[in-house]
PDB file of C-alpha atoms and ligand atoms in Angstrom:
ATOM      1  CA  MET T   1     165.610  61.427  97.822  1.00 41.00           C
ATOM      2  CA  ILE T   2     167.981  61.099 100.747  1.00 44.00           C
ATOM      3  CA  ARG T   3     167.214  64.649 101.821  1.00 48.00           C
ATOM      4  CA  ILE T   4     163.467  64.093 101.550  1.00 45.00           C
ATOM      5  CA  LEU T   5     163.334  60.908 103.592  1.00 45.00           C
ATOM      6  CA  PRO T   6     163.660  62.384 107.119  1.00 47.00           C
ATOM      7  CA  LEU T   7     160.819  64.816 106.442  1.00 47.00           C
ATOM      8  CA  LEU T   8     158.709  62.103 104.865  1.00 46.00           C
ATOM      9  CA  SER T   9     159.157  59.818 107.846  1.00 48.00           C
ATOM     10  CA  LEU T  10     158.264  62.702 110.187  1.00 47.00           C
ATOM     11  CA  MET T  11     155.115  63.463 108.191  1.00 47.00           C
ATOM     12  CA  LEU T  12     154.091  59.801 108.242  1.00 46.00           C
ATOM     13  CA  ALA T  13     154.499  59.756 112.014  1.00 46.00           C
ATOM     14  CA  LEU T  14     152.096  62.669 112.445  1.00 48.00           C
ATOM     15  CA  PRO T  15     148.354  62.235 112.900  1.00 47.00           C
ATOM     16  CA  PRO T  16     146.229  62.964 109.806  1.00 45.00           C
ATOM     17  CA  PHE T  17     145.281  66.536 108.998  1.00 47.00           C
ATOM     18  CA  GLN T  18     142.244  67.864 110.810  1.00 46.00           C
ATOM     19  CA  SER T  19     141.856  71.052 108.850  1.00 48.00           C
ATOM     20  CA  VAL T  20     138.922  73.164 109.931  1.00 45.00           C
ATOM     21  CA  ALA T  21     139.738  76.195 107.775  1.00 46.00           C
ATOM     22  CA  ALA T  22     137.161  75.193 105.199  1.00 55.00           C
ATOM     23  CA  ASP T  23     134.506  74.997 107.920  1.00 82.00           C
ATOM     24  CA  CYS T  24     135.242  78.309 109.604  1.00 94.00           C
ATOM     25  CA  PRO T  25     131.911  80.152 109.920  1.00 90.00           C
ATOM     26  CA  GLY T  26     131.887  83.481 108.121  1.00 91.00           C
ATOM     27  CA  ASN T  27     135.531  83.281 107.060  1.00 95.00           C
ATOM     28  CA  PRO T  28     136.279  80.977 104.130  1.00 94.00           C
ATOM     29  CA  ALA T  29     139.842  82.354 104.017  1.00 95.00           C
ATOM     30  CA  ALA T  30     140.533  81.487 107.681  1.00 97.00           C
ATOM     31  CA  LEU T  31     143.930  80.286 108.830  1.00 98.00           C
ATOM     32  CA  GLY T  32     142.242  77.449 110.746  1.00 98.00           C
ATOM     33  CA  THR T  33     143.776  74.764 112.925  1.00 98.00           C
ATOM     34  CA  GLU T  34     145.646  72.197 110.885  1.00 97.00           C
ATOM     35  CA  ARG T  35     145.831  69.377 113.388  1.00 97.00           C
ATOM     36  CA  VAL T  36     145.649  68.400 117.042  1.00 97.00           C
ATOM     37  CA  LEU T  37     148.745  67.083 118.761  1.00 97.00           C
ATOM     38  CA  ALA T  38     148.147  65.113 121.955  1.00 97.00           C
ATOM     39  CA  ILE T  39     150.951  65.516 124.476  1.00 97.00           C
ATOM     40  CA  ASP T  40     151.504  62.707 126.949  1.00 95.00           C
ATOM     41  CA  PRO T  41     153.356  64.310 129.891  1.00 94.00           C
ATOM     42  CA  MET T  42     154.799  60.945 130.897  1.00 92.00           C
ATOM     43  CA  GLN T  43     156.470  60.653 127.480  1.00 91.00           C
ATOM     44  CA  THR T  44     157.393  64.298 126.959  1.00 93.00           C
ATOM     45  CA  ALA T  45     160.626  65.851 128.206  1.00 95.00           C
ATOM     46  CA  PRO T  46     160.552  69.652 128.628  1.00 97.00           C
ATOM     47  CA  VAL T  47     160.133  71.304 125.213  1.00 98.00           C
ATOM     48  CA  GLY T  48     161.121  74.661 123.743  1.00 97.00           C
ATOM     49  CA  ARG T  49     164.524  75.249 122.180  1.00 96.00           C
ATOM     50  CA  LYS T  50     165.102  78.571 123.922  1.00 95.00           C
ATOM     51  CA  GLN T  51     165.388  76.728 127.237  1.00 96.00           C
ATOM     52  CA  PHE T  52     165.733  73.013 126.512  1.00 96.00           C
ATOM     53  CA  PRO T  53     167.522  70.774 123.982  1.00 96.00           C
ATOM     54  CA  ARG T  54     164.336  69.735 122.177  1.00 96.00           C
ATOM     55  CA  THR T  55     160.944  70.874 121.010  1.00 97.00           C
ATOM     56  CA  LEU T  56     157.654  69.315 119.902  1.00 97.00           C
ATOM     57  CA  PRO T  57     157.529  66.973 116.877  1.00 97.00           C
ATOM     58  CA  LEU T  58     156.441  69.637 114.406  1.00 98.00           C
ATOM     59  CA  ALA T  59     156.884  69.635 110.639  1.00 98.00           C
ATOM     60  CA  PRO T  60     158.436  72.683 108.944  1.00 97.00           C
ATOM     61  CA  LYS T  61     156.098  75.710 108.968  1.00 98.00           C
ATOM     62  CA  GLU T  62     153.994  74.275 111.780  1.00 98.00           C
ATOM     63  CA  ILE T  63     153.431  76.551 114.772  1.00 98.00           C
ATOM     64  CA  VAL T  64     151.942  76.185 118.231  1.00 98.00           C
ATOM     65  CA  LEU T  65     150.543  79.489 119.469  1.00 98.00           C
ATOM     66  CA  THR T  66     150.702  80.113 123.223  1.00 98.00           C
ATOM     67  CA  PHE T  67     149.505  83.047 125.339  1.00 99.00           C
ATOM     68  CA  ASP T  68     150.787  83.690 128.857  1.00 98.00           C
ATOM     69  CA  ASP T  69     149.802  85.646 131.990  1.00 98.00           C
ATOM     70  CA  GLY T  70     146.050  86.144 131.365  1.00 98.00           C
ATOM     71  CA  PRO T  71     143.186  86.147 131.394  1.00 98.00           C
ATOM     72  CA  LEU T  72     142.688  89.912 131.456  1.00 98.00           C
ATOM     73  CA  PRO T  73     139.465  91.659 130.371  1.00 98.00           C
ATOM     74  CA  GLY T  74     139.918  93.693 127.206  1.00 98.00           C
ATOM     75  CA  THR T  75     143.125  92.277 125.794  1.00 98.00           C
ATOM     76  CA  THR T  76     142.235  88.595 126.276  1.00 98.00           C
ATOM     77  CA  ASP T  77     138.784  89.271 124.790  1.00 98.00           C
ATOM     78  CA  ARG T  78     140.372  90.802 121.704  1.00 98.00           C
ATOM     79  CA  VAL T  79     142.817  87.903 121.388  1.00 98.00           C
ATOM     80  CA  LEU T  80     139.925  85.433 121.642  1.00 98.00           C
ATOM     81  CA  ASP T  81     137.914  87.370 119.040  1.00 98.00           C
ATOM     82  CA  ALA T  82     140.835  87.245 116.593  1.00 98.00           C
ATOM     83  CA  LEU T  83     141.407  83.525 117.164  1.00 98.00           C
ATOM     84  CA  LYS T  84     137.698  82.786 116.756  1.00 98.00           C
ATOM     85  CA  HIS T  85     137.520  84.736 113.500  1.00 98.00           C
ATOM     86  CA  GLU T  86     140.347  82.589 112.105  1.00 98.00           C
ATOM     87  CA  CYS T  87     139.183  79.312 113.755  1.00 98.00           C
ATOM     88  CA  VAL T  88     142.570  78.976 115.406  1.00 98.00           C
ATOM     89  CA  ARG T  89     142.960  76.987 118.628  1.00 98.00           C
ATOM     90  CA  THR T  90     145.801  77.790 120.980  1.00 98.00           C
ATOM     91  CA  THR T  91     147.041  77.298 124.529  1.00 98.00           C
ATOM     92  CA  PHE T  92     146.678  79.813 127.360  1.00 98.00           C
ATOM     93  CA  PHE T  93     149.156  79.484 130.237  1.00 98.00           C
ATOM     94  CA  MET T  94     147.028  81.290 132.812  1.00 98.00           C
ATOM     95  CA  LEU T  95     147.924  82.906 136.104  1.00 98.00           C
ATOM     96  CA  GLY T  96     145.805  81.728 139.018  1.00 98.00           C
ATOM     97  CA  ARG T  97     145.235  85.243 140.359  1.00 98.00           C
ATOM     98  CA  ASN T  98     143.946  86.478 136.975  1.00 98.00           C
ATOM     99  CA  ALA T  99     141.705  83.462 136.427  1.00 98.00           C
ATOM    100  CA  ALA T 100     140.323  83.833 139.969  1.00 98.00           C
ATOM    101  CA  ALA T 101     139.618  87.517 139.346  1.00 98.00           C
ATOM    102  CA  HIS T 102     138.047  86.914 135.910  1.00 98.00           C
ATOM    103  CA  PRO T 103     136.452  83.454 135.946  1.00 98.00           C
ATOM    104  CA  ALA T 104     134.020  84.233 133.109  1.00 98.00           C
ATOM    105  CA  LEU T 105     136.959  84.958 130.844  1.00 98.00           C
ATOM    106  CA  ALA T 106     138.728  81.744 131.870  1.00 98.00           C
ATOM    107  CA  LYS T 107     135.502  79.895 131.026  1.00 98.00           C
ATOM    108  CA  ARG T 108     135.320  81.635 127.643  1.00 98.00           C
ATOM    109  CA  VAL T 109     138.862  80.474 126.791  1.00 98.00           C
ATOM    110  CA  LEU T 110     137.854  76.903 127.611  1.00 98.00           C
ATOM    111  CA  ALA T 111     134.461  77.104 125.879  1.00 98.00           C
ATOM    112  CA  GLU T 112     136.073  78.316 122.660  1.00 98.00           C
ATOM    113  CA  GLY T 113     138.157  75.176 122.479  1.00 98.00           C
ATOM    114  CA  HIS T 114     141.531  76.440 123.634  1.00 98.00           C
ATOM    115  CA  THR T 115     143.777  74.524 126.006  1.00 98.00           C
ATOM    116  CA  VAL T 116     143.810  75.954 129.545  1.00 98.00           C
ATOM    117  CA  ALA T 117     147.314  75.452 130.934  1.00 98.00           C
ATOM    118  CA  HIS T 118     149.211  76.666 133.992  1.00 98.00           C
ATOM    119  CA  HIS T 119     151.723  79.377 134.882  1.00 98.00           C
ATOM    120  CA  THR T 120     151.594  79.664 138.758  1.00 98.00           C
ATOM    121  CA  TYR T 121     149.310  81.835 140.906  1.00 98.00           C
ATOM    122  CA  LYS T 122     151.126  85.153 140.880  1.00 97.00           C
ATOM    123  CA  HIS T 123     154.171  84.800 138.625  1.00 98.00           C
ATOM    124  CA  PRO T 124     157.141  84.516 141.017  1.00 97.00           C
ATOM    125  CA  LEU T 125     160.532  83.242 139.866  1.00 97.00           C
ATOM    126  CA  LEU T 126     160.330  79.738 141.290  1.00 98.00           C
ATOM    127  CA  ASN T 127     164.061  79.008 141.242  1.00 96.00           C
ATOM    128  CA  ARG T 128     164.612  81.699 143.874  1.00 96.00           C
ATOM    129  CA  MET T 129     162.575  80.101 146.666  1.00 96.00           C
ATOM    130  CA  PRO T 130     162.569  76.835 148.612  1.00 97.00           C
ATOM    131  CA  ILE T 131     161.181  73.962 146.537  1.00 97.00           C
ATOM    132  CA  GLU T 132     158.236  73.445 148.919  1.00 97.00           C
ATOM    133  CA  ARG T 133     157.145  77.060 148.436  1.00 98.00           C
ATOM    134  CA  ALA T 134     157.644  76.783 144.686  1.00 98.00           C
ATOM    135  CA  GLU T 135     155.457  73.688 144.506  1.00 97.00           C
ATOM    136  CA  ALA T 136     152.809  75.328 146.680  1.00 97.00           C
ATOM    137  CA  GLU T 137     152.784  78.285 144.282  1.00 98.00           C
ATOM    138  CA  ILE T 138     152.385  75.954 141.290  1.00 97.00           C
ATOM    139  CA  ASP T 139     149.556  74.061 142.991  1.00 96.00           C
ATOM    140  CA  HIS T 140     147.795  77.265 144.095  1.00 97.00           C
ATOM    141  CA  GLY T 141     147.866  78.400 140.460  1.00 97.00           C
ATOM    142  CA  ILE T 142     146.560  75.097 139.117  1.00 97.00           C
ATOM    143  CA  ALA T 143     143.693  75.009 141.649  1.00 96.00           C
ATOM    144  CA  ALA T 144     142.688  78.627 140.964  1.00 97.00           C
ATOM    145  CA  VAL T 145     142.805  78.326 137.169  1.00 97.00           C
ATOM    146  CA  GLU T 146     140.881  75.069 137.077  1.00 96.00           C
ATOM    147  CA  ALA T 147     138.286  76.280 139.599  1.00 96.00           C
ATOM    148  CA  ALA T 148     137.719  79.359 137.420  1.00 97.00           C
ATOM    149  CA  ALA T 149     137.657  77.569 134.057  1.00 97.00           C
ATOM    150  CA  TYR T 150     135.718  74.441 135.051  1.00 96.00           C
ATOM    151  CA  GLY T 151     133.663  75.829 137.907  1.00 93.00           C
ATOM    152  CA  GLU T 152     135.227  73.546 140.485  1.00 86.00           C
ATOM    153  CA  PRO T 153     138.780  72.713 141.571  1.00 76.00           C
ATOM    154  CA  GLY T 154     140.089  69.351 140.517  1.00 75.00           C
ATOM    155  CA  GLY T 155     142.640  67.059 142.093  1.00 80.00           C
ATOM    156  CA  PRO T 156     145.462  66.546 139.629  1.00 87.00           C
ATOM    157  CA  PRO T 157     145.410  69.181 136.864  1.00 92.00           C
ATOM    158  CA  ARG T 158     142.914  68.419 134.085  1.00 93.00           C
ATOM    159  CA  THR T 159     145.497  69.825 131.676  1.00 95.00           C
ATOM    160  CA  PRO T 160     148.934  68.892 133.060  1.00 97.00           C
ATOM    161  CA  PHE T 161     150.807  71.550 131.075  1.00 98.00           C
ATOM    162  CA  PHE T 162     153.010  74.111 132.849  1.00 98.00           C
ATOM    163  CA  ARG T 163     155.305  76.971 131.876  1.00 98.00           C
ATOM    164  CA  PHE T 164     157.711  78.521 134.389  1.00 98.00           C
ATOM    165  CA  PRO T 165     157.320  82.291 134.891  1.00 98.00           C
ATOM    166  CA  GLY T 166     160.384  83.948 133.419  1.00 97.00           C
ATOM    167  CA  PHE T 167     161.498  80.427 132.366  1.00 96.00           C
ATOM    168  CA  ALA T 168     163.008  80.240 135.866  1.00 97.00           C
ATOM    169  CA  SER T 169     163.111  76.472 136.262  1.00 97.00           C
ATOM    170  CA  SER T 170     165.481  74.402 138.366  1.00 96.00           C
ATOM    171  CA  PRO T 171     166.583  70.774 137.907  1.00 97.00           C
ATOM    172  CA  ALA T 172     164.857  69.813 141.171  1.00 97.00           C
ATOM    173  CA  LEU T 173     161.545  71.389 140.127  1.00 97.00           C
ATOM    174  CA  LEU T 174     161.749  69.824 136.672  1.00 97.00           C
ATOM    175  CA  ASP T 175     162.223  66.443 138.376  1.00 97.00           C
ATOM    176  CA  ARG T 176     159.221  67.057 140.633  1.00 97.00           C
ATOM    177  CA  LEU T 177     156.954  68.015 137.748  1.00 97.00           C
ATOM    178  CA  LYS T 178     158.096  65.036 135.707  1.00 96.00           C
ATOM    179  CA  ALA T 179     157.323  62.711 138.623  1.00 96.00           C
ATOM    180  CA  ARG T 180     153.851  64.266 138.881  1.00 95.00           C
ATOM    181  CA  GLY T 181     153.138  63.818 135.164  1.00 96.00           C
ATOM    182  CA  ILE T 182     153.110  67.536 134.359  1.00 97.00           C
ATOM    183  CA  ALA T 183     154.639  68.502 130.994  1.00 98.00           C
ATOM    184  CA  VAL T 184     156.878  71.591 130.961  1.00 98.00           C
ATOM    185  CA  PHE T 185     156.780  74.022 128.046  1.00 98.00           C
ATOM    186  CA  GLY T 186     159.354  76.622 127.164  1.00 98.00           C
ATOM    187  CA  ALA T 187     159.197  78.281 123.743  1.00 98.00           C
ATOM    188  CA  ASP T 188     160.999  78.287 120.399  1.00 98.00           C
ATOM    189  CA  LEU T 189     160.459  81.931 119.533  1.00 98.00           C
ATOM    190  CA  TRP T 190     158.838  85.168 120.648  1.00 98.00           C
ATOM    191  CA  PRO T 191     158.688  88.821 119.698  1.00 97.00           C
ATOM    192  CA  GLY T 192     159.456  89.890 123.294  1.00 97.00           C
ATOM    193  CA  ASP T 193     156.082  91.574 123.725  1.00 98.00           C
ATOM    194  CA  TRP T 194     156.922  92.439 127.340  1.00 97.00           C
ATOM    195  CA  ASN T 195     159.239  95.114 125.913  1.00 97.00           C
ATOM    196  CA  PRO T 196     157.931  98.480 124.747  1.00 98.00           C
ATOM    197  CA  MET T 197     157.308  98.454 120.986  1.00 98.00           C
ATOM    198  CA  THR T 198     154.557  99.276 118.554  1.00 98.00           C
ATOM    199  CA  PRO T 199     152.197  96.558 117.310  1.00 98.00           C
ATOM    200  CA  GLN T 200     153.707  97.061 113.849  1.00 98.00           C
ATOM    201  CA  HIS T 201     157.208  96.452 115.160  1.00 98.00           C
ATOM    202  CA  GLU T 202     156.066  93.388 117.105  1.00 98.00           C
ATOM    203  CA  HIS T 203     154.394  91.990 113.973  1.00 98.00           C
ATOM    204  CA  ALA T 204     157.531  92.491 111.884  1.00 98.00           C
ATOM    205  CA  LEU T 205     159.877  91.133 114.539  1.00 98.00           C
ATOM    206  CA  LEU T 206     157.787  88.028 115.048  1.00 98.00           C
ATOM    207  CA  LEU T 207     157.626  87.243 111.326  1.00 98.00           C
ATOM    208  CA  GLN T 208     161.357  87.795 111.006  1.00 98.00           C
ATOM    209  CA  ARG T 209     162.061  85.372 113.866  1.00 98.00           C
ATOM    210  CA  LEU T 210     159.499  82.882 112.596  1.00 98.00           C
ATOM    211  CA  THR T 211     161.110  82.885 109.153  1.00 97.00           C
ATOM    212  CA  LYS T 212     164.456  82.172 110.763  1.00 97.00           C
ATOM    213  CA  ALA T 213     163.119  79.423 113.067  1.00 97.00           C
ATOM    214  CA  GLY T 214     160.897  77.852 110.381  1.00 97.00           C
ATOM    215  CA  GLY T 215     158.103  77.169 112.897  1.00 98.00           C
ATOM    216  CA  GLY T 216     157.802  76.048 116.512  1.00 98.00           C
ATOM    217  CA  ILE T 217     156.236  77.047 119.818  1.00 98.00           C
ATOM    218  CA  MET T 218     155.475  80.764 119.758  1.00 98.00           C
ATOM    219  CA  LEU T 219     155.196  82.740 123.005  1.00 98.00           C
ATOM    220  CA  LEU T 220     152.876  85.747 123.191  1.00 98.00           C
ATOM    221  CA  HIS T 221     151.089  87.511 126.066  1.00 98.00           C
ATOM    222  CA  ASP T 222     147.320  88.011 125.959  1.00 98.00           C
ATOM    223  CA  ILE T 223     147.660  90.731 128.614  1.00 98.00           C
ATOM    224  CA  GLN T 224     149.573  92.937 126.143  1.00 98.00           C
ATOM    225  CA  PRO T 225     147.481  95.483 124.193  1.00 98.00           C
ATOM    226  CA  LYS T 226     150.033  95.571 121.367  1.00 98.00           C
ATOM    227  CA  THR T 227     149.789  91.793 120.942  1.00 98.00           C
ATOM    228  CA  ALA T 228     145.996  91.943 120.866  1.00 98.00           C
ATOM    229  CA  ALA T 229     146.270  94.754 118.311  1.00 98.00           C
ATOM    230  CA  MET T 230     148.629  92.979 115.928  1.00 98.00           C
ATOM    231  CA  LEU T 231     147.108  89.484 116.198  1.00 98.00           C
ATOM    232  CA  PRO T 232     144.399  89.763 113.485  1.00 98.00           C
ATOM    233  CA  GLY T 233     146.980  90.914 110.933  1.00 98.00           C
ATOM    234  CA  LEU T 234     149.490  88.332 112.102  1.00 98.00           C
ATOM    235  CA  LEU T 235     147.029  85.467 111.627  1.00 98.00           C
ATOM    236  CA  ARG T 236     146.211  86.663 108.096  1.00 98.00           C
ATOM    237  CA  GLU T 237     149.921  86.897 107.298  1.00 98.00           C
ATOM    238  CA  LEU T 238     150.579  83.395 108.673  1.00 98.00           C
ATOM    239  CA  LYS T 239     147.921  82.098 106.309  1.00 98.00           C
ATOM    240  CA  ARG T 240     149.420  84.021 103.385  1.00 98.00           C
ATOM    241  CA  ARG T 241     152.860  82.580 104.155  1.00 98.00           C
ATOM    242  CA  ASP T 242     151.472  79.042 104.394  1.00 98.00           C
ATOM    243  CA  TYR T 243     152.144  78.389 108.073  1.00 98.00           C
ATOM    244  CA  HIS T 244     149.975  75.778 109.796  1.00 98.00           C
ATOM    245  CA  VAL T 245     148.628  75.885 113.339  1.00 98.00           C
ATOM    246  CA  VAL T 246     148.930  72.835 115.589  1.00 98.00           C
ATOM    247  CA  HIS T 247     146.749  72.661 118.714  1.00 98.00           C
ATOM    248  CA  ILE T 248     148.303  70.860 121.679  1.00 98.00           C
ATOM    249  CA  VAL T 249     146.012  68.943 124.019  1.00 98.00           C
ATOM    250  CA  PRO T 250     146.373  66.378 126.831  1.00 95.00           C
ATOM    251  CA  PRO T 251     146.188  62.749 125.666  1.00 90.00           C
ATOM    252  CA  ASP T 252     142.680  62.136 126.962  1.00 82.00           C
ATOM    253  CA  ALA T 253     141.253  65.251 125.249  1.00 67.00           C
ATOM    254  CA  ARG T 254     141.501  64.017 121.671  1.00 43.00           C
TER     255      ARG T 254
HETATM  256 ZN1  LIG Y   1     154.564  84.836 132.322  1.00 60.57          ZN
END
């Protein structure tokens, strides 16, 4: 009983299930999206155990899928097709230059219910430049992504979620983003899909690391053909292994 209590109290603290698997058109066996987790940037310290001391309040076997560096025609389309087939909602940390070049694809990501988050304009390592330049790069990215996805630039980001390229944060930049109400995401696990490997190897590596981690924020890249290739099989395997997908959204999106 003593060992069960912490999990029980965590489960009670979570919002009720919002399973859509049973309602997934054309795919009764879909993985689906188990629940939506609203993230209040003002209440959320940087998350992702690879970079920071804490992660999101997830139960065991819950995962948050994230895709970085897109959108890119071809691979992002295939990723979106796979997610749609399984009724899985995820978060895309987009690059401003890619969203500006492919606005229809940025709009598709948004229209299909995914969270459109931010990853700078052109992927520099922000801890290697003056803070003013780093902030300008972040803001350029936010403006370009939101103009592409929503059709017009906003003021403050509609989705105040940010991931540092190469995880190259600095204490000063983390302070600035916190003051601006922008939540910072690292990751809990990844297959390292920026390295050369086959889709089969990526699939196996990711499942091995997921088994070890027990769940968490998963980092993938929708610009990687091997990731697009292995994703349909991965989603089926996640369902078979009884993992549950959590969709993160800003507090006012629920
Ligand atoms: Zn990146």
